[in-house]
XYZ file of C-alpha atoms in Angstrom:
612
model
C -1.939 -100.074 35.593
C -0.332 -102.678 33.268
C 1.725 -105.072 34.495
C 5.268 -103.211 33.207
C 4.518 -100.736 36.212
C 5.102 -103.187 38.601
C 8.102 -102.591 40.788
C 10.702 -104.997 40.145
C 11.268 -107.331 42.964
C 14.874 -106.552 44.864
C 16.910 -109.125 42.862
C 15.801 -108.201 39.225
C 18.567 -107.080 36.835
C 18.434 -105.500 33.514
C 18.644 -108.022 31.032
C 21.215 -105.384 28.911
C 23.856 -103.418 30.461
C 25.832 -103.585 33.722
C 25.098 -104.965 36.903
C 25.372 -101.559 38.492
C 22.027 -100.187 38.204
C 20.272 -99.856 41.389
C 17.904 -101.535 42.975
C 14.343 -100.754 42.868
C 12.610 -99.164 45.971
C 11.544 -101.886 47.930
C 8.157 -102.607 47.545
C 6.375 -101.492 51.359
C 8.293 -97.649 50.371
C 7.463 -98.258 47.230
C 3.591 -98.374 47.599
C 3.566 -95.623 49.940
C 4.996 -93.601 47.926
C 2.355 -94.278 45.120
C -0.442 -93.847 47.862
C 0.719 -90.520 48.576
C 1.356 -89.426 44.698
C -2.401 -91.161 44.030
C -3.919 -89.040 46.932
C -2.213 -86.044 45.917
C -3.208 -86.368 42.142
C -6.942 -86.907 43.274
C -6.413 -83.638 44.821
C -5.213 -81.658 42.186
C -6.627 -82.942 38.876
C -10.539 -84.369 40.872
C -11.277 -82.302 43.569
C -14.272 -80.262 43.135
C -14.309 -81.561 39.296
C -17.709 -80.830 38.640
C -18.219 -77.597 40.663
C -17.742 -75.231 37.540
C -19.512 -74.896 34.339
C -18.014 -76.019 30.464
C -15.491 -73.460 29.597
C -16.019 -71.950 26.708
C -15.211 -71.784 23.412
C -13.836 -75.694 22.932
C -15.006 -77.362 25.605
C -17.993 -77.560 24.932
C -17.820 -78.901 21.329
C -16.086 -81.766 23.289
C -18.957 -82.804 25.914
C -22.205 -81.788 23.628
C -20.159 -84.390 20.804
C -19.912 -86.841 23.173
C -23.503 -86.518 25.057
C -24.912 -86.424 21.306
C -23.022 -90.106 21.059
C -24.448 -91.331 24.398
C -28.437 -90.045 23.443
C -27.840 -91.269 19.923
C -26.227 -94.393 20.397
C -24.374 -93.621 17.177
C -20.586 -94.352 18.146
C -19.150 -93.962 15.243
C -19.065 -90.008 14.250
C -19.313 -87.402 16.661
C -21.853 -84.594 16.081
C -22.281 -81.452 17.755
C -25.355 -78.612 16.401
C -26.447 -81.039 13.997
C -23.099 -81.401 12.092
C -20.796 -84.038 11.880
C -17.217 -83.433 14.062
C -14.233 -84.598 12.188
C -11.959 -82.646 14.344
C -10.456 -85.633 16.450
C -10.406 -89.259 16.739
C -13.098 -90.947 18.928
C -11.337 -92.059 21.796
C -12.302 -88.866 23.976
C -15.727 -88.821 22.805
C -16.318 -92.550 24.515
C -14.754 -91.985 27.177
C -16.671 -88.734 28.325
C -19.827 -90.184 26.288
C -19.787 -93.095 28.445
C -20.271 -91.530 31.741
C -23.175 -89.283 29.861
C -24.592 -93.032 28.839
C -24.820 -93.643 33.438
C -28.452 -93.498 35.002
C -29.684 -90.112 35.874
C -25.904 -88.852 34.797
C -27.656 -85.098 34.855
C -28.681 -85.549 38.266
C -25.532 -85.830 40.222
C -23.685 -83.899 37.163
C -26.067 -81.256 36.913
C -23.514 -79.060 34.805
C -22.309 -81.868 32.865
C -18.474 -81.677 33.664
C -18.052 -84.798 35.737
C -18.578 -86.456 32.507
C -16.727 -84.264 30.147
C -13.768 -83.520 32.729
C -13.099 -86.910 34.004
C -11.236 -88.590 31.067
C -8.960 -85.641 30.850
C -8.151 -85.748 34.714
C -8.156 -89.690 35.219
C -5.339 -89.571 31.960
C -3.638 -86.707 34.205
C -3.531 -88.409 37.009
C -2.244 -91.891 35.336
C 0.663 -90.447 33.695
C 1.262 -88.775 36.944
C 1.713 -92.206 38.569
C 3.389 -93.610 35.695
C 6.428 -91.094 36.075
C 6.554 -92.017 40.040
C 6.711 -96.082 39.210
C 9.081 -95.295 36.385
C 11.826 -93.977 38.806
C 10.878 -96.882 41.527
C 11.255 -99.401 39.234
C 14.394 -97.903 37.794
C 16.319 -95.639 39.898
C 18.705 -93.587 38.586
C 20.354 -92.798 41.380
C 21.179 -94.435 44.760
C 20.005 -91.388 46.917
C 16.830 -90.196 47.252
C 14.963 -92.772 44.941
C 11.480 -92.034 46.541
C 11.820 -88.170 47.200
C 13.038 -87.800 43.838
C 10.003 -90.189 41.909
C 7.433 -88.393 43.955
C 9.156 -85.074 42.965
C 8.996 -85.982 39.639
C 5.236 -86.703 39.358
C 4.805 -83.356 41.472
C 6.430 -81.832 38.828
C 4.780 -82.755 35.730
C 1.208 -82.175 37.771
C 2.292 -78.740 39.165
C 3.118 -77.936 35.117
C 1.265 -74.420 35.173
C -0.332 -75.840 31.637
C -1.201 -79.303 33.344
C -3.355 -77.985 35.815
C -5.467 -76.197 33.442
C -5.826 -78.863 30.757
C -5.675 -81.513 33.379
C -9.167 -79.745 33.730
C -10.628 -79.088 31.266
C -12.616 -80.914 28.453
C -10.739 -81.571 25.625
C -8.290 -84.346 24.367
C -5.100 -82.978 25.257
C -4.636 -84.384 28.142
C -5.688 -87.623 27.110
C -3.392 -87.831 24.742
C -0.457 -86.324 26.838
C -1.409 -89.678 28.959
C -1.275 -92.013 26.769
C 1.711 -90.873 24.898
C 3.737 -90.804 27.913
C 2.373 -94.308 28.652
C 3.077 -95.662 25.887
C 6.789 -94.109 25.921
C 7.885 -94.695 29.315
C 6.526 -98.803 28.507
C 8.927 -98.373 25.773
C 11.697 -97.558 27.825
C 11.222 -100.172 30.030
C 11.099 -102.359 27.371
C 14.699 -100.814 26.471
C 15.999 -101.449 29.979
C 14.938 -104.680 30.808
C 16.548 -106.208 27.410
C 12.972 -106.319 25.468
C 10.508 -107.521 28.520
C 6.405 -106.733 27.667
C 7.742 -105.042 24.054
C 4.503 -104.673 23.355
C 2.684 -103.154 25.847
C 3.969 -99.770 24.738
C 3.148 -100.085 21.265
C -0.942 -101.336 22.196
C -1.187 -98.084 24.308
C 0.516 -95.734 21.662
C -2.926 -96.894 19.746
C -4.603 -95.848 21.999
C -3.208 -92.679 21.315
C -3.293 -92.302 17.837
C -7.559 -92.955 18.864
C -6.645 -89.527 20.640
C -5.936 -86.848 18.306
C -4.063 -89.193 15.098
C -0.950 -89.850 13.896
C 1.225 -87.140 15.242
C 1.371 -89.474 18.167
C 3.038 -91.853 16.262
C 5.128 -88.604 14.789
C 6.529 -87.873 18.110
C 7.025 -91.605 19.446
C 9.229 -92.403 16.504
C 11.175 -88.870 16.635
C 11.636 -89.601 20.191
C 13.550 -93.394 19.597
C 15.152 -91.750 16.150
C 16.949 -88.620 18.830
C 17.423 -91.563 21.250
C 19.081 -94.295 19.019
C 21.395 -91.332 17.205
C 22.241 -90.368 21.051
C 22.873 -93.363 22.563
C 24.459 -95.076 19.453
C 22.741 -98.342 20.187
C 20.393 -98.875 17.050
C 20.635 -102.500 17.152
C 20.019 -103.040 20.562
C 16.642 -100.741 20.231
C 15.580 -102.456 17.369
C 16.204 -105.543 19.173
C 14.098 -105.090 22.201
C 11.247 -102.885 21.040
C 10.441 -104.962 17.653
C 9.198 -101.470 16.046
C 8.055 -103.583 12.922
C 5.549 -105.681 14.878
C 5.037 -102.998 17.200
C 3.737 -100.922 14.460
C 1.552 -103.528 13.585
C -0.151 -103.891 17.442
C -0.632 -99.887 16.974
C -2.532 -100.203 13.829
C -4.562 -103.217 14.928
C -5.647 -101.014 17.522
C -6.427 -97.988 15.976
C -7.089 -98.644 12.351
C -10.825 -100.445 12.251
C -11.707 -97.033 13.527
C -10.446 -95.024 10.577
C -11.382 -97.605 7.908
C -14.806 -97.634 9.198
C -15.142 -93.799 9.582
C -14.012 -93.405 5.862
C -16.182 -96.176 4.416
C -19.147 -94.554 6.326
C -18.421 -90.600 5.635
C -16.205 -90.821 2.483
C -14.139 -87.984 1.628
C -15.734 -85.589 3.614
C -13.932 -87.274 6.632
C -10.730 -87.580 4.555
C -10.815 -83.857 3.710
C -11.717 -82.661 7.024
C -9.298 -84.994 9.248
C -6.523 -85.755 7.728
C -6.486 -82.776 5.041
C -7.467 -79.891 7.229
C -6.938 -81.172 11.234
C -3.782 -82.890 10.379
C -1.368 -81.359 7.248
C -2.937 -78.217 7.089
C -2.509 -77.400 10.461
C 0.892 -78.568 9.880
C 1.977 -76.819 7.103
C -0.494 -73.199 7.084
C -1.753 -71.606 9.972
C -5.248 -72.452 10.765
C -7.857 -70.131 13.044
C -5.152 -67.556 13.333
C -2.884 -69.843 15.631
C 0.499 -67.776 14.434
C 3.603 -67.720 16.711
C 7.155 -67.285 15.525
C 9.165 -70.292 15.184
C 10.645 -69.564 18.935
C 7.261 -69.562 20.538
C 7.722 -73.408 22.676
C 11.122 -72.149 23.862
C 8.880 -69.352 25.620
C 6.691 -72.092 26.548
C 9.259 -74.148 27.749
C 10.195 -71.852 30.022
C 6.557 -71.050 31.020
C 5.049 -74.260 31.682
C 7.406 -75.418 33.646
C 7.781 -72.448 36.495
C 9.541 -72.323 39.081
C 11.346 -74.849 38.682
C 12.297 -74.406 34.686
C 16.438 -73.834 35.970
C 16.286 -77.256 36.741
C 15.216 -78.272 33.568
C 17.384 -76.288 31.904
C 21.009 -77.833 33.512
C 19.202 -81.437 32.639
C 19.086 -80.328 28.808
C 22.543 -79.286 29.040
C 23.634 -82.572 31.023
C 21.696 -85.056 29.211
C 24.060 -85.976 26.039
C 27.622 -85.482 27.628
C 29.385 -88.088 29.279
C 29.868 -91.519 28.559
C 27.024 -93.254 27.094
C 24.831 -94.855 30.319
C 23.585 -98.458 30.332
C 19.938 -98.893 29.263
C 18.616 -98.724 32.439
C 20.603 -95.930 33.447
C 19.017 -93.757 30.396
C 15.709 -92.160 31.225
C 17.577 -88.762 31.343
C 18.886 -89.238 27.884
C 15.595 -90.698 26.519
C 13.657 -87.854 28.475
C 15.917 -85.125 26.910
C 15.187 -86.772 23.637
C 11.329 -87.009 24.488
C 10.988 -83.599 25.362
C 13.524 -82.500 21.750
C 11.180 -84.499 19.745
C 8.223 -82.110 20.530
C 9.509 -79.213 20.640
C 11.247 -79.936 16.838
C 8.270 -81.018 15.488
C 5.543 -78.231 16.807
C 8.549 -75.675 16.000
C 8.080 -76.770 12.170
C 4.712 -76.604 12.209
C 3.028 -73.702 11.178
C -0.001 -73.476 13.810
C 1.127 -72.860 17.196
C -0.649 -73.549 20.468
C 0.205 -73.540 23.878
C -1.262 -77.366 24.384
C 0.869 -78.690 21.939
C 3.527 -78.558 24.340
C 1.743 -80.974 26.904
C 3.109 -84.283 25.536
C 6.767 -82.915 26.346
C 5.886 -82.069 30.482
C 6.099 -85.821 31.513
C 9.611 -85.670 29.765
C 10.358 -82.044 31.560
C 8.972 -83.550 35.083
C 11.597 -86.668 34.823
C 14.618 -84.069 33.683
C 13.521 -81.996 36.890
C 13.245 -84.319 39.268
C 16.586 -85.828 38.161
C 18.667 -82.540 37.907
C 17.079 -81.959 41.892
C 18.444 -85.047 43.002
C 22.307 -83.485 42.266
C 21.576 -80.386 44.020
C 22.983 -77.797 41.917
C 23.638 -74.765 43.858
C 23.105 -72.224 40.954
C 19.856 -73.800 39.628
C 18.419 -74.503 42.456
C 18.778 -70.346 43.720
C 17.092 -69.929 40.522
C 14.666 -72.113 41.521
C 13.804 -70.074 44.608
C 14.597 -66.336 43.176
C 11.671 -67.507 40.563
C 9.260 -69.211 43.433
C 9.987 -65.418 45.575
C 9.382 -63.269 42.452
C 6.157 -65.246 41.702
C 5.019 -64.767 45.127
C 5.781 -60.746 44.594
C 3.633 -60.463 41.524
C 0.859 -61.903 43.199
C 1.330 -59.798 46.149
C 1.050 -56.497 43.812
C -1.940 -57.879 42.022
C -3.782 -54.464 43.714
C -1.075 -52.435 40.943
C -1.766 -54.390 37.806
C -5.061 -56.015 38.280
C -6.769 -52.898 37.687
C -5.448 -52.559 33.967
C -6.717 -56.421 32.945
C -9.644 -55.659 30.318
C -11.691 -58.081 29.969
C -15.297 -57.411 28.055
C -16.952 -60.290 28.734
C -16.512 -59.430 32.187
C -16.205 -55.903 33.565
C -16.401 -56.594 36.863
C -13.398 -59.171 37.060
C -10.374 -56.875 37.693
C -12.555 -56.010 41.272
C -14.419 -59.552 42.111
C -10.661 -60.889 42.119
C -9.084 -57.960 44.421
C -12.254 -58.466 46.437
C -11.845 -62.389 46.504
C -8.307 -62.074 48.473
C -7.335 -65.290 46.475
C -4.370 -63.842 44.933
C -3.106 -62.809 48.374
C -3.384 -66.370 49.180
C -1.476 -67.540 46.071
C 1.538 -64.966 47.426
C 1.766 -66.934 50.386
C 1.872 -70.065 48.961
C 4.364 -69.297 46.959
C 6.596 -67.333 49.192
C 6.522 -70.582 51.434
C 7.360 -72.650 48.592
C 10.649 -70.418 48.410
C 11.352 -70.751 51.775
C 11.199 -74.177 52.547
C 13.117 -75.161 49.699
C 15.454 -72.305 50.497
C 15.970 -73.818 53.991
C 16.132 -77.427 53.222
C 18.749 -77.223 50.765
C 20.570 -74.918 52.992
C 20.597 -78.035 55.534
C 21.318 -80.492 53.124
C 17.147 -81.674 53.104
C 16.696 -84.502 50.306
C 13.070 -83.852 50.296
C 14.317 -79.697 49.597
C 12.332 -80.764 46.474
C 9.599 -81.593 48.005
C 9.579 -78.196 50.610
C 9.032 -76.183 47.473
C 6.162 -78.634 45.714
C 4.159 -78.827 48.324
C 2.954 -75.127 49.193
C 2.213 -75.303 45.501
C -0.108 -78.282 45.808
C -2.190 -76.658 48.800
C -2.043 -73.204 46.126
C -4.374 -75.615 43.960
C -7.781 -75.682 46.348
C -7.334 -72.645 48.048
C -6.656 -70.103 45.348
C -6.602 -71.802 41.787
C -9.820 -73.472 41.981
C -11.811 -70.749 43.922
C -10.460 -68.317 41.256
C -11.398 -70.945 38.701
C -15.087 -70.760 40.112
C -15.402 -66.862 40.076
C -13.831 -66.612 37.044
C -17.205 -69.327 35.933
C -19.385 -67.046 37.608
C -18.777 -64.121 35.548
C -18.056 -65.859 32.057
C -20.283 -68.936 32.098
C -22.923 -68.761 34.451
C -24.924 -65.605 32.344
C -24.952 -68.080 29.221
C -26.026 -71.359 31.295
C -28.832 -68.739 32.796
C -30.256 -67.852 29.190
C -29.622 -70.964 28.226
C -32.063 -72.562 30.985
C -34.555 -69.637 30.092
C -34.739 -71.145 26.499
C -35.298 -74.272 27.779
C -37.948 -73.371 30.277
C -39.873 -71.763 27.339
C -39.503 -74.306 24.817
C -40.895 -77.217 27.336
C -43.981 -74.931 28.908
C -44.946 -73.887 25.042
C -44.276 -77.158 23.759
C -42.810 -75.497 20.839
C -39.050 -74.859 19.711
C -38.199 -71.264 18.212
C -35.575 -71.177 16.451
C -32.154 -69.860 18.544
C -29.171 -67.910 17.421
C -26.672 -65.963 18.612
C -24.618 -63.133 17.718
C -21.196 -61.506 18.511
C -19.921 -63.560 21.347
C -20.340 -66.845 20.252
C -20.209 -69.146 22.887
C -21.146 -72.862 22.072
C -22.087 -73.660 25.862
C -25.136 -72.165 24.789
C -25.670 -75.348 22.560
C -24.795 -77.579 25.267
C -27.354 -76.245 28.009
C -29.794 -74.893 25.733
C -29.913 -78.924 24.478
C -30.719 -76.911 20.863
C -29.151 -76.262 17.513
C -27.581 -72.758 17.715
C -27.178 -71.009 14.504
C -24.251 -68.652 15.467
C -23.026 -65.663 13.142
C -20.702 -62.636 13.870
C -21.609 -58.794 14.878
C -20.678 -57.274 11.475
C -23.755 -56.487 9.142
C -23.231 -60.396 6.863
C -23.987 -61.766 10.167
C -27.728 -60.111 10.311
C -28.236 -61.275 6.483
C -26.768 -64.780 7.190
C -29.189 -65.211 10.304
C -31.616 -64.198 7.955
C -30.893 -66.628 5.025
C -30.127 -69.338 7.114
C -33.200 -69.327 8.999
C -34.800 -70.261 5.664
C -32.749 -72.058 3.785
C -30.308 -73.769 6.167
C -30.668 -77.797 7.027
C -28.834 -79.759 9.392
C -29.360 -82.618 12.113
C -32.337 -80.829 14.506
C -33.211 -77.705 12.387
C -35.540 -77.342 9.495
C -35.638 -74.522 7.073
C -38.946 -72.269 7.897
C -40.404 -69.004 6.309
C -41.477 -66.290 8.706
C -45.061 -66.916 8.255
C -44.523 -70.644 9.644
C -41.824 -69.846 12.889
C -42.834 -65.805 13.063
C -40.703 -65.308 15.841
C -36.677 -66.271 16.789
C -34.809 -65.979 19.875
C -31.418 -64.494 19.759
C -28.832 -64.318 22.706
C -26.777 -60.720 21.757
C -24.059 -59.430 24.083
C -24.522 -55.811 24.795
C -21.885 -53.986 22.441
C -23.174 -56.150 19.237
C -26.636 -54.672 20.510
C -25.324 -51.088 20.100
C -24.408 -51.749 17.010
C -26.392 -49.836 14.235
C -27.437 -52.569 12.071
C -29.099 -54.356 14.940
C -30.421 -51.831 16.732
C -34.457 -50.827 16.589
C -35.088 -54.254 15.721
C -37.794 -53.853 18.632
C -37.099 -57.178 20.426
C -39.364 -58.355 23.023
C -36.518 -58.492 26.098
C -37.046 -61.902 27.437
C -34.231 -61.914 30.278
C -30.398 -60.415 30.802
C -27.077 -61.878 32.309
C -24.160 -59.993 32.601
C -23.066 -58.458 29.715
C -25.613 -60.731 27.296
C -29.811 -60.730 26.214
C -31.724 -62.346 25.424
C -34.501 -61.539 22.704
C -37.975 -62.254 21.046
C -37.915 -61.034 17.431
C -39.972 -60.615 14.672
C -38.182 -62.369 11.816
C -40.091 -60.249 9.763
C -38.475 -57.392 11.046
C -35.186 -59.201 10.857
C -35.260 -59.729 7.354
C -36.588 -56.314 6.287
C -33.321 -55.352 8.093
C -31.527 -58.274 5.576
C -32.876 -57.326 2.041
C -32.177 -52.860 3.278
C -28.650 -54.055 3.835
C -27.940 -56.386 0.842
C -29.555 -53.482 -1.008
C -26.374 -51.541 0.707
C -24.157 -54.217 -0.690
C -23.663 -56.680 2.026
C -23.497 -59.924 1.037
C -24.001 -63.488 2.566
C -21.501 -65.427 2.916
C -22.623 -68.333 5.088
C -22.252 -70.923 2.033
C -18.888 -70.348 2.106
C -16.027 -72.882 3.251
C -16.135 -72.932 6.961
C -13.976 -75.628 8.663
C -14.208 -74.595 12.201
C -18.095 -73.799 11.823
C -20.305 -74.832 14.673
């Protein structure tokens, strides 16, 4: 943790300001405190890590990219099914490719999530313990400095959307982490008169090697809110040196980009900054529509039960008289957490994981507002925590109606699994300890309602987590070990496809190029064409006579359908609601040339920037 985190020792003043901040926690509290944050952090965000498959459909893309670097050795450009990924900056890919690059990685990671998971939950878990030293170097209260740090990591890792992408493998929250790294160093810098201005600035490139420059977007939106809000320009431009600290970001992150456009040209400039960056700005890409209120919903959502609080510390943050810097994380969090939701608001794609850069600045707002003990929030608080614990407990009433068709049988493996009877309870203690502790005045009330929710996290999350793998990923990773199998006792590779359900774990543990093409009739004529005519990284373009026969994985209502139906496939094996076939590609493109004669035409040469 860099040096910035390190608690104050008890006789350090702000630089700026009044003398009346308080002290920090003293420094035996202090690294308890962070013991018991680290230990619970290991428990939510690494415990049983690597017990579930990828999770399809992103995932994936992430860990095959990034095992393709570590086998390759080609760190530069990520590929994944022989095509080049332009999608996001490399950072994540090292990170998860350098655990792929350990001895025997797919030994002890047999499903290959250690490696893709771990960068996602260490930057989880950092930020996590970044918020808790934040508050015990700078209190901003004299009561309950310790309850209300550890509350305030609790409640960015309790974030209903940071336990699932604390999880998973993709770069969110990697860049969550280093965002809110890089602006709570900034802060600090603000508070202690300029101290270490830098530091924030070298990890904010770090985070534009995440996912680009929105993070730089949202850092200077944040200190733009902040300076209007605090009317202190001059003394922020004074201790955070944005010019040079601009400079450190790019020094960081730029050799990266120049290289990658030297190397790739303007297909990385079109696909990067002209489709993954403005266009999802300004159009809605993949059908990612929401109306312009959608991250007030989210807002709300992600931040259950304990959104009330975070509410009243919205409200509270600009009145009053304008605080000392290091009295102002509430003001800079509220202007954190505005900067976020104003700029994803604007932009025309919409995604729930957008909204994980502002949770750190929710968590601090929370824990803050908690540490007044306001009597109508915190009911709220506990009316939400009991009616949570209700809907669980009447999961036998609604359960039945969830449709789900990759996998009938979840509405009864989960009534069966008596998990969600186990979430009621956790939650229904949750709202009565922190019902009773604020009744008797508790400090750690906070705390009384956090807790059940930690110990809801390994006994009914992550079991549910693991079903839920059994029935959606395990029937691909089956097929997919069936192809291997085959291909390494014949010695020979047929070509693989799939169809309907397209589901790029196949890729990752079928270790092959995957051509994958939709249900509807153009996806039996693209198979066809492609097979002969398509070239990429690990597939060759082959008549029938030379690779006769193709393996296709087809879930079982494309199968039904009449255009690929008395194919006469050669059943190879079945999981769950997918097959997987033998055919004649003779057959299959007798089937092609009878429906282009119908007028179906290919369009697999057409513009596809999301094509795997």
């Amino acid at each position: 943790m860099p040096s910035s985190f390190v608690p104050r020792s008890a006789g350090f003043r702000a630089a700026k300001g009044p003398s009346s901040a308080p002290d920090p926690v003293p420094a035996p509290r202090a690294r308890t405190v962070l013991l018991v944050s680290l230990a619970l952090g290991a428990l939510l965000f690494l415990w049983q890590l690597g017990s579930s498959g990828l999770v399809d459909e992103t995932p994936p893309l992430f860990a095959a990219s990034a095992r393709a670097m570590a086998e390759s050795g080609d760190w530069l450009i990520p590929h994944v099914n022989g095509l080049p990924r332009y999608d996001k900056p490399p950072l994540v890919y090292w990170a998860m490719g350098l655990i792929y690059a350990l001895p025997a990685q797919n030994h002890w990671d047999p499903l290959g999530t250690w490696a893709a998971r771990l960068p996602s939950a260490l930057a989880t878990v950092v930020a996590m313990q970044a918020l808790v030293v934040t508050l015990l170097r700078w209190p901003q209260g004299r009561r309950q400095q310790s309850l209300t740090a550890l509350g305030a990591g609790l409640a960015f890792a309790l974030s209903p959307l940071v336990l699932l992408w604390g999880r998973i493998a993709v770069s969110d929250a990697l860049l969550t982490g280093t965002l809110a790294l890089s602006l709570l160093l900034i802060w600090h810098s603000y508070a202690a008169g300029g101290r270490r201005w830098w530091a924030g600035w070298l990890v904010l490139g770090l985070a534009v090697l995440t996912k680009g420059p929105v993070a730089v977007v949202l850092l200077g939106l944040t200190l733009v809110l902040f300076a209007a809000l605090q009317a202190d320009w001059r003394g922020l431009w004074r201790s955070l040196r944005p010019l040079r600290g601009l400079l450190l970001t790019a020094l960081v992150a730029l050799p990266w980009y120049v290289t990658a456009l030297v190397v790739e040209g303007e297909p990385f400039w079109r696909s990067f900054f002209g489709y993954h960056n403005l266009q999802r700005f300004t159009s809605v890409v993949n059908d990612h529509q929401a109306p312009w209120w959608f991250f007030g919903l989210v807002l709300v959502v992600a931040s259950l039960p304990l959104t009330p609080l975070l509410l009243q510390a919205l409200v509270r943050a600009p009145r009053g008289p304008t605080p000392p810097p290091p009295l102002s994380l509430q003001r800079f969090a509220a202007c954190w957490l505005l900067a976020v939701l104003l700029f994803f608001s604007a932009a025309a794609t919409k995604l729930p994981s957008y909204w994980l850069p502002a949770i750190p600045a929710a968590a601090l707002l929370i824990a803050l507002a908690a540490q007044r003990r306001p009597r109508l929030a915190w009911r709220l608080c506990v009316l939400l925590a009991l009616l949570l614990a209700a809907a669980f407990a009447a999961a036998p009433l609604w359960v039945p109606l969830i449709v789900t068709p990759e996998m009938p049988e979840l509405p009864a493996a989960l009534l069966a699994s008596g998990r969600l009877a186990v979430a009621a309870a956790c939650f229904g203690l949750a709202a009565a300890l922190a019902l009773v502790g604020w009744r008797r005045g508790s400090p750690a009330a906070l705390l009384a309602l956090q807790l059940p929710l930690v110990l809801f996290v390994p006994l009914a999350l992550l079991p549910l987590w693991q079903l839920g793998d059994q029935l959606r990923g395990e029937p691909v990773r089956r097929l997919a070990a069936v192809v291997v199998e085959r291909s390494a006792r014949s010695g020979a590779a047929e070509p693989l496809a799939m169809v309907g359900m397209l589901k790029p774990s196949l890729h990752f543990y079928g270790r092959r190029v995957v051509i994958y093409e939709g249900a509807e009739a153009a996806g039996l004529v693209n198979l066809a064409e492609r097979l002969a005519g398509e070239t990429r990284q690990g597939q060759v373009p082959s008549s029938a006579r030379q690779q006769p026969h193709l393996l296709l994985v087809i879930d079982a209502d494309t199968a039904a359908r009449e255009h690929w139906r008395e194919l006469d496939p050669e059943l190879l094996d079945q999981a769950g609601i997918y097959r997987l076939w033998r055919l004649d590609r003779r057959r299959l493109e007798q089937r092609a040339s009878a429906l282009e004669a119908a007028g179906v035409r290919a369009d697999w040469r057409d513009p596809r920037p999301e094509r795997y």
